[in-house]
Every structure is written in structure tokens, then in C-alpha cells.
Amino acid sequence: MILLSLLPLLILAGIFAFIIWGYRALSFKNPGRKLAKWLIVGYAVILVAGTVYSYSEASTKQVIGKTVSRHEVKKQDKAQIRLFDRAREKGVLQINNDILFKKSEKSFPFKGKQLTVSIPDSYNLFVDRDPGFQGEVVVTHYMSRTFIGNMDVTEKRKEASIALKNSVLDVTFNKTKLHLAAYSEGFVFHQFNGGKRESVWEGDDPVFGDDFILLKVPQGIKVTSEDQLVTNVTVE
Amino acid sequence: MYLTEVSTWDMVKKLYRYKLNSYFGVFTSLVIIQILSILFSLNGTGSSGGSSDTFEYNMNIYSGTLILAFMMGWAFLVATLITTKAYRYDDSSFVSNRTASHFSNILFLFSASIIAGITVYFSYHLFLSVVSLFMKVRVVQADTLTPIQLAQGITASVLYIFLFTSLGYLTGMLVQVQKFFVFVLPALFIGALIIDGNLSDEPRLLISLGSFYGLETSFIVFVFKTLLTTGALYGVSILVSRRVEVRP
């Protein structure tokens, strides 16, 4: 405990010692000239090797998601809101692949007359009744697009767990956790970009896409849910 | 009347060559400071995050800005040290005058700034490699610079570092004229910051100073701004140095 409380002092002493040492190292009467030469040459080699590695491997292979312009992100965000509003208010769901991403689809044989859907609240449940559809239900997990800055990371999101037992369809959304890194040479390399942002973290707030379930059922089946409002839609 | 007339430019060249060969410590300290800055940058220079019901992310930001900041500090220190007696007296062992000594110092500091500015870029990539090799992170974005952006960025790094050498050189010269500047300059600097903080709701002094260069989006204007400031600071240093005692 005492050692821990002394830690800031020790760090300060270390920095002070380092400055004194650096000051002495700056003297041209420095006796370790040969060592210094090796240090500089060695460091130069390491710098070149690091740069070659960074260019060949590091940045390109690991980049995730598709980069889009900030304008496109805003356009998508507005389009998503319109799409959900239209579905809820007018009962028309437009499956636009530019806005929506189909994460998974499952079909279950179903002969009953009533289907209860267990789904957490705050998620949309859309039901499409197809007259030419018999003996099965198709459950599709859709998500609208997710952007971190100007990077589309929708495809990194996890699919929902969907299971049908007796006449209860259980839907659980799984949380996706991403640990990311953004690299930038620094502000000085972006200072003269004509006012464009340096990088992704300088972008606007992230856009978190909404998950929803589209349930395709034969006509005449009653769909209920305890926690969520069931919205009947016509799919376009 | 001398048998051989030595021009000031010849003296400058000789002194400059001598300094490049002798001030080895300047470059070893550059290496050490850069390694230190890479180590400090490993923790990330910033972070952001967010979450919704089904999605959570945290993002560490790895930027080369900290390396450049360390190099600015290094440039300030090197320029201050070069004005000390030990270095000044060394020039007098050559056939030289004060002007030659100053110009050779400025040339040397400019050369050191070029090396530092270029290595800032390389050390950023070394840092990037270390992060990629030893820290398990998925990259959401990595910069792709155009050749023009790269050239402008490296030139701007050099100019920023050179600007700090001129500031260090003036500080060093003032201290050589009057030792009490060792206390007065930091007191003035810190005092100005405190007064600035007390006078307005938001401190503006450093921000305004930084914005003057840092928010300049025209490369040509930026070059003019930094070179004019650097020239002015070196000019004042040369004027101030007239009051510095000569070697007995």
C-alpha cells in the first residue's frame, strides 16, 4: 500500500532520471560513440522493417466492414427510419437489400391454428400472411444496417436464436461485442484534406441497426405475442 | 589582412559538417524518445464506444500524433541545449564568427528536424506493426494516404518540429543572456495559462496558438506561417545573442 502511494513519486523520479540521462547523452563528448552508431543504424533497420511489414500485412488483411461515405450513412439512416415507419403505419414492408440485411432464415413445419411468438419487447415482429403458403412458417431475421463512423459492420452482427416448440416460437437476439482499432498516421497527415475528417472516430454518432423478425405464415393462423405488438404487413 | 580570406558561408559549411559528425547524442536521444513515444502510444491515443440492446463496440484509436508531439518536445530540448556554453565554446575552436555559428546551428537543427519528421512517419508504422503483432484487435479503419497527402504530412511534420527548434533556440539564448530566465520563462508561461483560465470561461491561449497552425487547411499558407514564425524566432535569437558573453 505504501509502495503504491509512492508510485507517482517513483514515476516522477524515473522521468527526472531519464531527462538527466538524456541530457548527458546529448553531450557530444559522449564516450559511447560506437554504441550510439549501432543504436541508430539498428533503429533505422527496425523502422524500415516495421514499415514494410505494416504496409504488406497489418492494415490491409484485418480491415473489417465496407467503407461508405458519410453522406451515404446519413441517407441510409433516414431510409431505415422511413422503412420502419411505413411498415408500422401503412403495413407495407419493403425488403430493400441496400437498407436491410438478411441474417438468417429458418422454416418450420406447422399445422396449428395459433402461433405464439416469444420475443423481447422493443423488437419489431412483422407478419406476412401468404395465401399460397401451407403447412409451414418461415422465420427471417433481418437487420437494418449498423455503421461505426463510416464503416458498415452489419455483417459482423450475430444472428438470433430461433426455435419452435409446440406452438411457441422462441426468438432470442444475441449480443455482438466488437473490439476494434482505428489507425491513423496523425492529424498532420490529414490537415490539408480540405476540411475532411481525419478518420472514423471523428465521424457522427454510430448508427445501430434494428433487428426484426419477419414471419411468413399461411393465412388463417392467429399470431400472438405477450411482449410485442404484432404488425401485419404486405411484403414488397 | 590575411593570406587566405575565409567567407562566412565556408565557415558555416565547416561548422555544419562538424556538428553533423559530432552531435551524435542528438540522434541517439531521438531514437530513445521515439521508442518511448511508441511505448506510450501502445495504450491508444483515445477510445470510443457505444452499445444498443444487441450490439456493443469499443474502439481504441491508435494515432501517430503522440509520436509527433514527443518529437516536438525533443526538438525544443535539443535546440535549448545547443545554445549552452559547452556547445558555443566548441565553435570557437574553429575559425568562425557568431553569424556562422548561428547559421550552422540552424542548418544542423533543420537537418535534425528533417530526420525527425521522416522518422515520425516510419516509427508510426513500426508502432502499427507492434500493435498488429502483439495486440489482438480488429481494425475498423486504417488510413490510406495518397502520395500527395504523404508528402504534405511529412513536410508538415518537419516544419512543426523545426518550429519547436526555433522556440527552443530562443529560450536557450534568453537563458544564456540572463540566467533568471530559467525561472521567469516557465513562470510566465504557466502564469499566462492561469490568467487565461481565470479571465475566460474556457482557456483560449494555447488553443488559439495551436489553431493558428493546426487548423490551417492550405498547405502553402501553413508553410508560410511556420517558416515566417521560425525565421522570426531565429532572428530574435540572433539579436538576443549579441548580449551573450564571448569566450574569454
Coordinates of C-alpha atoms in Angstrom, one line a residue:
Chain A
M1 CA 0.0 0.0 0.0
I2 CA 2.8 2.4 1.0
L3 CA 4.7 1.4 -2.2
L4 CA 1.6 2.0 -4.2
S5 CA 1.1 5.5 -2.8
L6 CA 4.8 6.2 -3.6
L7 CA 4.3 5.1 -7.2
P8 CA 3.6 8.6 -8.6
L9 CA 6.8 9.9 -6.9
L10 CA 8.8 7.0 -8.2
I11 CA 7.5 7.6 -11.7
L12 CA 8.4 11.3 -11.4
A13 CA 11.9 10.3 -10.1
G14 CA 12.2 8.0 -13.1
I15 CA 11.2 10.7 -15.6
F16 CA 13.7 13.1 -13.9
A17 CA 16.5 10.5 -14.1
F18 CA 15.6 9.9 -17.7
I19 CA 15.8 13.6 -18.5
I20 CA 19.2 13.9 -16.7
W21 CA 20.4 10.8 -18.6
G22 CA 19.1 12.2 -21.9
Y23 CA 20.8 15.5 -21.2
R24 CA 24.1 13.7 -20.6
A25 CA 23.6 11.6 -23.7
L26 CA 23.2 14.7 -25.8
S27 CA 26.7 15.7 -24.9
F28 CA 29.0 15.3 -27.9
K29 CA 31.7 14.2 -25.5
N30 CA 29.7 11.1 -25.1
P31 CA 32.2 8.2 -24.9
G32 CA 29.8 5.5 -26.2
R33 CA 30.1 6.7 -29.8
K34 CA 30.4 3.3 -31.4
L35 CA 27.4 2.0 -29.4
A36 CA 25.4 5.1 -30.4
K37 CA 26.2 4.4 -34.1
W38 CA 24.9 0.8 -33.7
L39 CA 21.9 2.1 -31.9
I40 CA 21.0 4.5 -34.7
V41 CA 21.7 2.0 -37.5
G42 CA 19.8 -0.7 -35.7
Y43 CA 16.8 1.5 -35.1
A44 CA 16.8 2.6 -38.8
V45 CA 16.7 -1.0 -39.9
I46 CA 13.9 -1.8 -37.4
L47 CA 12.0 1.3 -38.7
V48 CA 12.2 0.1 -42.3
A49 CA 11.3 -3.4 -41.4
G50 CA 8.3 -2.2 -39.4
T51 CA 7.1 0.0 -42.3
V52 CA 7.5 -2.8 -44.8
Y53 CA 5.5 -5.2 -42.5
S54 CA 2.9 -2.6 -41.8
Y55 CA 2.3 -2.0 -45.5
S56 CA 2.3 -5.6 -46.5
E57 CA 0.4 -7.2 -43.7
A58 CA -1.1 -5.3 -40.9
S59 CA -3.5 -2.8 -42.2
T60 CA -5.0 -4.5 -45.3
K61 CA -5.7 -8.0 -44.0
Q62 CA -7.6 -7.2 -40.9
V63 CA -9.8 -4.3 -42.0
I64 CA -13.4 -5.2 -41.4
G65 CA -16.6 -3.9 -43.0
K66 CA -17.2 -1.8 -46.1
T67 CA -16.4 1.9 -46.0
V68 CA -19.1 4.2 -47.2
S69 CA -19.3 8.0 -47.4
R70 CA -20.8 10.0 -44.5
H71 CA -23.4 11.1 -46.9
E72 CA -24.4 7.5 -47.6
V73 CA -24.5 6.7 -43.9
K74 CA -27.0 9.6 -43.3
K75 CA -29.0 8.6 -46.3
Q76 CA -29.2 5.0 -45.0
D77 CA -30.1 6.1 -41.5
K78 CA -33.1 8.2 -42.9
A79 CA -34.2 5.4 -45.2
Q80 CA -34.2 2.9 -42.4
I81 CA -36.5 5.2 -40.3
R82 CA -38.8 5.6 -43.3
L83 CA -38.9 1.9 -43.9
F84 CA -40.0 1.1 -40.4
D85 CA -42.5 3.9 -40.2
R86 CA -44.1 2.8 -43.5
A87 CA -44.3 -0.8 -42.2
R88 CA -45.9 0.2 -38.9
E89 CA -48.2 2.8 -40.2
K90 CA -49.2 1.6 -43.6
G91 CA -48.5 -2.1 -43.2
V92 CA -46.1 -2.2 -46.2
L93 CA -42.7 -3.7 -45.6
Q94 CA -40.2 -3.1 -48.4
I95 CA -37.4 -5.6 -48.4
N96 CA -34.7 -3.4 -49.8
N97 CA -31.3 -5.1 -49.7
D98 CA -29.5 -1.8 -49.7
I99 CA -31.1 -1.0 -46.4
L100 CA -31.8 -4.4 -44.9
F101 CA -29.6 -7.3 -44.3
K102 CA -31.0 -10.8 -44.2
K103 CA -29.1 -12.5 -41.4
S104 CA -30.8 -15.9 -41.2
E105 CA -33.9 -17.7 -42.3
K106 CA -35.5 -20.8 -40.8
S107 CA -38.6 -22.7 -41.8
F108 CA -40.6 -24.9 -39.5
P109 CA -43.4 -27.3 -40.4
F110 CA -46.6 -26.0 -38.7
K111 CA -50.1 -27.4 -38.7
G112 CA -51.6 -25.5 -35.8
K113 CA -54.1 -22.6 -35.9
Q114 CA -52.4 -20.3 -33.3
L115 CA -48.8 -19.4 -33.1
T116 CA -47.4 -17.6 -30.0
V117 CA -44.2 -15.7 -30.5
S118 CA -41.9 -15.1 -27.6
I119 CA -39.8 -12.1 -28.5
P120 CA -38.2 -9.4 -26.3
D121 CA -40.1 -6.1 -26.4
S122 CA -38.6 -3.3 -28.4
Y123 CA -38.1 -5.6 -31.4
N124 CA -40.4 -5.5 -34.4
L125 CA -42.4 -8.5 -35.3
F126 CA -43.9 -8.3 -38.8
V127 CA -46.2 -11.0 -40.0
D128 CA -46.8 -11.6 -43.7
R129 CA -49.8 -13.9 -44.5
D130 CA -49.3 -15.7 -47.7
P131 CA -52.4 -17.2 -49.3
G132 CA -50.4 -19.7 -51.3
F133 CA -48.5 -20.9 -48.2
Q134 CA -49.4 -24.1 -46.4
G135 CA -48.0 -26.3 -43.6
E136 CA -45.0 -24.3 -42.6
V137 CA -43.8 -21.0 -41.1
V138 CA -40.8 -19.2 -42.3
V139 CA -38.9 -17.0 -39.8
T140 CA -36.5 -14.5 -41.2
H141 CA -34.1 -12.4 -39.1
Y142 CA -33.5 -9.1 -40.7
M143 CA -31.4 -6.2 -39.5
S144 CA -31.1 -2.7 -40.7
R145 CA -27.5 -1.5 -41.3
T146 CA -25.1 -0.7 -38.5
F147 CA -22.4 1.9 -39.0
I148 CA -19.5 2.8 -36.8
G149 CA -18.3 6.1 -38.3
N150 CA -18.3 5.4 -42.0
M151 CA -17.8 1.6 -41.7
D152 CA -20.6 -0.8 -42.3
V153 CA -20.3 -3.5 -39.8
T154 CA -23.7 -5.1 -40.2
E155 CA -22.4 -8.4 -41.3
K156 CA -20.4 -8.8 -38.1
R157 CA -23.6 -8.9 -36.0
K158 CA -24.8 -12.2 -34.6
E159 CA -27.9 -14.0 -35.8
A160 CA -30.8 -14.5 -33.5
S161 CA -31.6 -17.9 -31.9
I162 CA -34.9 -19.1 -33.2
A163 CA -36.7 -22.3 -32.1
L164 CA -40.2 -23.6 -32.5
K165 CA -41.6 -25.8 -29.7
N166 CA -45.2 -27.0 -29.9
S167 CA -46.9 -23.8 -31.0
V168 CA -44.4 -21.3 -29.3
L169 CA -41.8 -19.7 -31.5
D170 CA -39.0 -18.5 -29.3
V171 CA -36.8 -15.7 -30.6
T172 CA -33.7 -14.6 -28.7
F173 CA -31.4 -11.9 -30.0
N174 CA -27.7 -12.4 -29.3
K175 CA -25.5 -9.6 -28.4
T176 CA -22.5 -8.9 -30.6
K177 CA -19.4 -7.4 -28.9
L178 CA -16.7 -5.9 -31.1
H179 CA -13.2 -4.8 -30.0
L180 CA -11.9 -2.6 -32.7
A181 CA -8.9 -0.5 -33.5
A182 CA -8.7 2.5 -35.8
Y183 CA -5.3 3.6 -37.0
S184 CA -4.3 7.0 -38.2
E185 CA -0.9 8.5 -39.1
G186 CA -1.9 11.5 -37.1
F187 CA -3.6 14.9 -37.6
V188 CA -0.7 16.3 -39.6
F189 CA -1.4 13.9 -42.5
H190 CA -5.0 15.0 -42.7
Q191 CA -4.6 18.7 -42.0
F192 CA -4.7 19.6 -45.7
N193 CA -7.5 17.4 -46.8
G194 CA -9.7 20.4 -47.4
G195 CA -11.6 20.1 -44.1
K196 CA -12.4 16.4 -44.4
R197 CA -12.5 14.4 -41.2
E198 CA -9.3 12.7 -40.1
S199 CA -10.9 9.3 -39.5
V200 CA -13.7 7.2 -38.4
W201 CA -13.8 8.3 -34.8
E202 CA -14.3 11.9 -35.9
G203 CA -17.5 10.9 -37.6
D204 CA -21.0 11.3 -36.4
D205 CA -22.6 9.1 -33.8
P206 CA -22.8 5.4 -34.7
V207 CA -25.9 4.1 -36.4
F208 CA -27.1 1.0 -34.6
G209 CA -29.3 -1.1 -36.9
D210 CA -32.6 -2.5 -35.7
D211 CA -33.2 -6.2 -35.6
F212 CA -36.6 -7.5 -36.6
I213 CA -38.4 -10.7 -37.4
L214 CA -40.4 -11.3 -40.5
L215 CA -42.8 -14.2 -40.0
K216 CA -44.3 -15.7 -43.1
V217 CA -47.3 -17.8 -42.2
P218 CA -50.3 -19.4 -44.0
Q219 CA -53.5 -17.4 -44.0
G220 CA -55.9 -18.1 -41.1
I221 CA -53.2 -18.6 -38.5
K222 CA -53.5 -16.4 -35.5
V223 CA -50.2 -14.9 -34.3
T224 CA -49.9 -13.6 -30.8
S225 CA -47.1 -12.3 -28.7
E226 CA -47.1 -11.4 -25.0
D227 CA -44.5 -8.6 -25.1
Q228 CA -44.5 -7.4 -28.6
L229 CA -47.1 -5.9 -30.9
V230 CA -47.7 -8.0 -33.9
T231 CA -47.8 -5.9 -37.1
N232 CA -49.3 -7.4 -40.2
V233 CA -47.6 -6.4 -43.3
T234 CA -47.5 -6.9 -47.0
V235 CA -44.1 -7.6 -48.3
E236 CA -42.9 -5.7 -51.4
Chain B
M1 CA 45.0 41.5 -43.9
Y2 CA 45.1 37.7 -44.1
L3 CA 46.7 35.4 -46.6
T4 CA 43.5 33.4 -47.0
E5 CA 40.1 35.0 -46.8
V6 CA 37.5 32.7 -45.3
S7 CA 34.0 33.5 -46.2
T8 CA 31.1 33.2 -43.7
W9 CA 29.5 30.6 -45.9
D10 CA 32.7 28.5 -45.8
M11 CA 32.7 28.8 -42.1
V12 CA 29.0 27.8 -41.9
K13 CA 29.7 24.7 -44.1
K14 CA 32.6 23.6 -41.9
L15 CA 30.8 24.1 -38.7
Y16 CA 27.7 22.4 -40.0
R17 CA 29.7 19.3 -41.1
Y18 CA 31.5 19.2 -37.8
K19 CA 28.2 19.3 -35.9
L20 CA 26.6 16.6 -38.1
N21 CA 29.5 14.4 -37.2
S22 CA 29.9 15.3 -33.6
Y23 CA 26.5 15.8 -32.1
F24 CA 25.8 12.1 -32.2
G25 CA 23.9 12.3 -28.9
V26 CA 21.1 14.3 -30.6
F27 CA 20.3 11.3 -32.8
T28 CA 20.6 8.7 -30.1
S29 CA 18.2 10.7 -28.0
L30 CA 15.9 10.9 -30.9
V31 CA 15.9 7.1 -31.1
I32 CA 15.2 6.8 -27.3
I33 CA 12.4 9.4 -27.3
Q34 CA 10.8 7.8 -30.3
I35 CA 10.9 4.4 -28.7
L36 CA 9.4 5.9 -25.6
S37 CA 6.7 7.6 -27.6
I38 CA 5.8 4.3 -29.3
L39 CA 5.5 2.7 -25.9
F40 CA 3.2 5.5 -24.7
S41 CA 1.1 5.2 -27.8
L42 CA 0.5 1.5 -27.4
N43 CA -2.2 2.2 -24.9
G44 CA -4.0 4.1 -27.7
T45 CA -4.4 7.8 -28.0
G46 CA -8.1 7.7 -27.5
S47 CA -11.1 5.5 -27.4
S48 CA -14.8 5.5 -28.2
G49 CA -17.6 3.1 -27.7
G50 CA -21.3 2.6 -27.8
S51 CA -24.0 0.0 -27.4
S52 CA -27.5 -0.9 -28.2
D53 CA -29.5 -3.9 -27.0
T54 CA -27.8 -6.3 -29.3
F55 CA -24.6 -4.6 -30.3
E56 CA -21.7 -3.3 -28.3
Y57 CA -18.4 -2.0 -29.5
N58 CA -15.3 -0.3 -28.2
M59 CA -12.7 1.1 -30.3
N60 CA -9.2 2.1 -29.4
I61 CA -7.6 4.8 -31.5
Y62 CA -4.0 4.4 -32.4
S63 CA -2.5 7.5 -33.9
G64 CA 0.9 8.8 -34.7
T65 CA 0.1 12.2 -33.2
L66 CA 1.7 11.4 -29.9
I67 CA 5.0 10.4 -31.6
L68 CA 5.0 13.8 -33.3
A69 CA 4.3 15.6 -30.0
F70 CA 7.2 13.8 -28.4
M71 CA 9.4 14.8 -31.3
M72 CA 8.4 18.5 -30.8
G73 CA 9.4 18.2 -27.2
W74 CA 12.7 16.6 -28.2
A75 CA 13.3 19.4 -30.8
F76 CA 12.7 22.0 -28.1
L77 CA 15.2 20.4 -25.8
V78 CA 17.9 19.8 -28.4
A79 CA 17.7 23.4 -29.6
T80 CA 17.9 24.7 -26.0
L81 CA 20.9 22.5 -25.3
I82 CA 22.8 23.6 -28.4
T83 CA 22.8 27.2 -27.1
T84 CA 24.6 26.2 -23.9
K85 CA 28.2 27.3 -23.2
A86 CA 29.7 23.8 -23.9
Y87 CA 28.4 23.9 -27.5
R88 CA 29.0 27.5 -28.1
Y89 CA 32.6 27.4 -27.0
D90 CA 33.2 24.4 -29.2
D91 CA 32.6 26.6 -32.2
S92 CA 35.3 29.0 -31.2
S93 CA 37.9 26.2 -31.8
F94 CA 37.2 26.8 -35.5
V95 CA 37.9 30.0 -37.4
S96 CA 34.4 31.3 -37.1
N97 CA 32.2 34.2 -36.1
R98 CA 28.8 34.4 -34.3
T99 CA 26.8 34.6 -37.5
A100 CA 28.5 31.4 -38.8
S101 CA 27.9 29.7 -35.5
H102 CA 24.2 30.6 -35.6
F103 CA 23.6 29.6 -39.2
S104 CA 25.4 26.3 -38.7
N105 CA 23.2 25.7 -35.7
I106 CA 20.1 26.5 -37.6
L107 CA 21.2 24.3 -40.5
F108 CA 22.0 21.5 -38.1
L109 CA 18.6 21.8 -36.4
F110 CA 16.9 21.9 -39.7
S111 CA 18.7 18.7 -40.7
A112 CA 17.7 17.1 -37.4
S113 CA 14.1 18.2 -38.0
I114 CA 14.1 16.6 -41.4
I115 CA 15.4 13.3 -39.9
A116 CA 12.9 13.5 -37.1
G117 CA 10.0 14.4 -39.4
I118 CA 10.7 11.4 -41.7
T119 CA 11.2 9.0 -38.8
V120 CA 7.9 10.1 -37.2
Y121 CA 6.2 8.5 -40.2
F122 CA 8.3 5.4 -40.1
S123 CA 8.0 5.0 -36.4
Y124 CA 4.2 5.2 -36.7
H125 CA 4.4 2.2 -39.0
L126 CA 6.7 0.4 -36.6
F127 CA 4.2 1.1 -33.9
L128 CA 1.4 -0.1 -36.1
S129 CA 3.3 -3.4 -36.7
V130 CA 3.8 -3.8 -32.9
V131 CA 0.1 -3.3 -32.3
S132 CA -0.9 -5.8 -35.1
L133 CA 1.6 -8.4 -34.0
F134 CA 1.1 -8.3 -30.3
M135 CA -2.4 -6.9 -29.6
K136 CA -5.4 -8.8 -30.8
V137 CA -7.6 -6.1 -32.3
R138 CA -9.7 -6.0 -35.4
V139 CA -9.0 -2.9 -37.5
V140 CA -12.1 -0.9 -38.3
Q141 CA -10.2 1.7 -40.2
A142 CA -6.6 2.2 -41.4
D143 CA -5.6 5.2 -43.3
T144 CA -4.8 5.0 -46.9
L145 CA -2.8 8.1 -47.8
T146 CA -2.3 9.4 -51.3
P147 CA 1.3 10.2 -52.3
I148 CA 0.5 13.9 -52.0
Q149 CA -1.0 13.5 -48.5
L150 CA 2.1 11.6 -47.5
A151 CA 4.5 14.2 -48.9
Q152 CA 2.5 17.0 -47.3
G153 CA 2.2 15.2 -44.0
I154 CA 6.0 14.5 -43.8
T155 CA 6.8 18.1 -44.8
A156 CA 4.4 19.5 -42.2
S157 CA 5.9 17.2 -39.5
V158 CA 9.3 18.5 -40.4
L159 CA 8.1 22.1 -40.2
Y160 CA 6.3 21.6 -36.9
I161 CA 9.5 20.1 -35.4
F162 CA 11.6 22.9 -36.9
L163 CA 9.2 25.5 -35.4
F164 CA 9.9 23.9 -32.0
T165 CA 13.6 24.1 -32.5
S166 CA 13.3 27.8 -33.1
L167 CA 11.3 28.2 -29.9
G168 CA 13.9 26.1 -28.0
Y169 CA 16.7 28.1 -29.5
L170 CA 15.2 31.4 -28.4
T171 CA 14.5 30.1 -25.0
G172 CA 18.1 28.8 -24.8
M173 CA 19.5 32.2 -25.9
L174 CA 17.4 34.1 -23.4
V175 CA 18.7 31.9 -20.6
Q176 CA 22.3 32.4 -21.8
V177 CA 21.8 36.2 -21.7
Q178 CA 20.2 36.2 -18.2
K179 CA 20.1 33.1 -16.0
F180 CA 16.9 34.3 -14.3
F181 CA 15.0 33.5 -17.5
V182 CA 15.3 29.8 -16.3
F183 CA 12.7 30.8 -13.7
V184 CA 11.0 33.6 -15.4
L185 CA 10.1 31.9 -18.7
P186 CA 8.3 28.9 -17.1
A187 CA 6.6 31.2 -14.6
L188 CA 5.5 33.5 -17.5
F189 CA 4.2 30.5 -19.4
I190 CA 2.3 28.9 -16.5
G191 CA 1.2 32.3 -15.3
A192 CA -0.2 33.2 -18.7
L193 CA -2.1 29.9 -18.8
I194 CA -3.6 30.5 -15.3
I195 CA -4.6 34.1 -16.1
D196 CA -6.1 32.9 -19.4
G197 CA -8.0 30.3 -17.5
N198 CA -9.3 32.8 -14.9
L199 CA -10.2 35.5 -17.3
S200 CA -12.4 33.5 -19.5
D201 CA -14.7 30.5 -19.0
E202 CA -12.7 28.5 -21.4
P203 CA -8.9 28.8 -21.7
R204 CA -8.1 30.0 -25.2
L205 CA -4.4 30.9 -25.3
L206 CA -2.9 27.5 -26.2
I207 CA -5.9 26.6 -28.3
S208 CA -5.7 29.8 -30.3
L209 CA -1.9 29.3 -30.7
G210 CA -2.4 25.7 -31.8
S211 CA -5.3 26.5 -34.1
F212 CA -3.2 29.1 -35.9
Y213 CA -1.0 26.3 -37.3
G214 CA -3.1 23.2 -36.6
L215 CA -6.3 24.3 -38.3
E216 CA -4.7 25.7 -41.3
T217 CA -6.0 23.7 -44.2
S218 CA -4.0 25.3 -47.0
F219 CA -0.6 23.7 -47.3
I220 CA 1.1 26.7 -48.9
V221 CA -0.3 29.1 -46.2
F222 CA 0.8 26.6 -43.5
V223 CA 4.4 26.5 -44.9
F224 CA 4.5 30.3 -45.0
K225 CA 3.1 30.6 -41.4
T226 CA 5.6 28.1 -39.9
L227 CA 8.6 29.4 -41.9
L228 CA 7.8 33.0 -41.1
T229 CA 7.4 32.2 -37.4
T230 CA 10.5 30.1 -37.3
G231 CA 12.5 32.8 -39.2
A232 CA 11.3 35.4 -36.8
L233 CA 12.1 33.4 -33.7
Y234 CA 15.6 32.6 -35.0
G235 CA 16.1 36.3 -36.0
V236 CA 15.2 37.4 -32.4
S237 CA 17.5 34.7 -31.1
I238 CA 20.4 36.1 -33.2
L239 CA 19.7 39.6 -32.0
V240 CA 19.5 38.4 -28.4
S241 CA 22.7 36.5 -28.7
R242 CA 24.6 39.8 -29.2
R243 CA 24.3 40.3 -25.4
V244 CA 25.8 36.8 -24.7
E245 CA 29.3 37.0 -23.4
V246 CA 32.1 35.8 -25.7
R247 CA 34.6 33.1 -24.7
P248 CA 37.3 34.7 -22.6

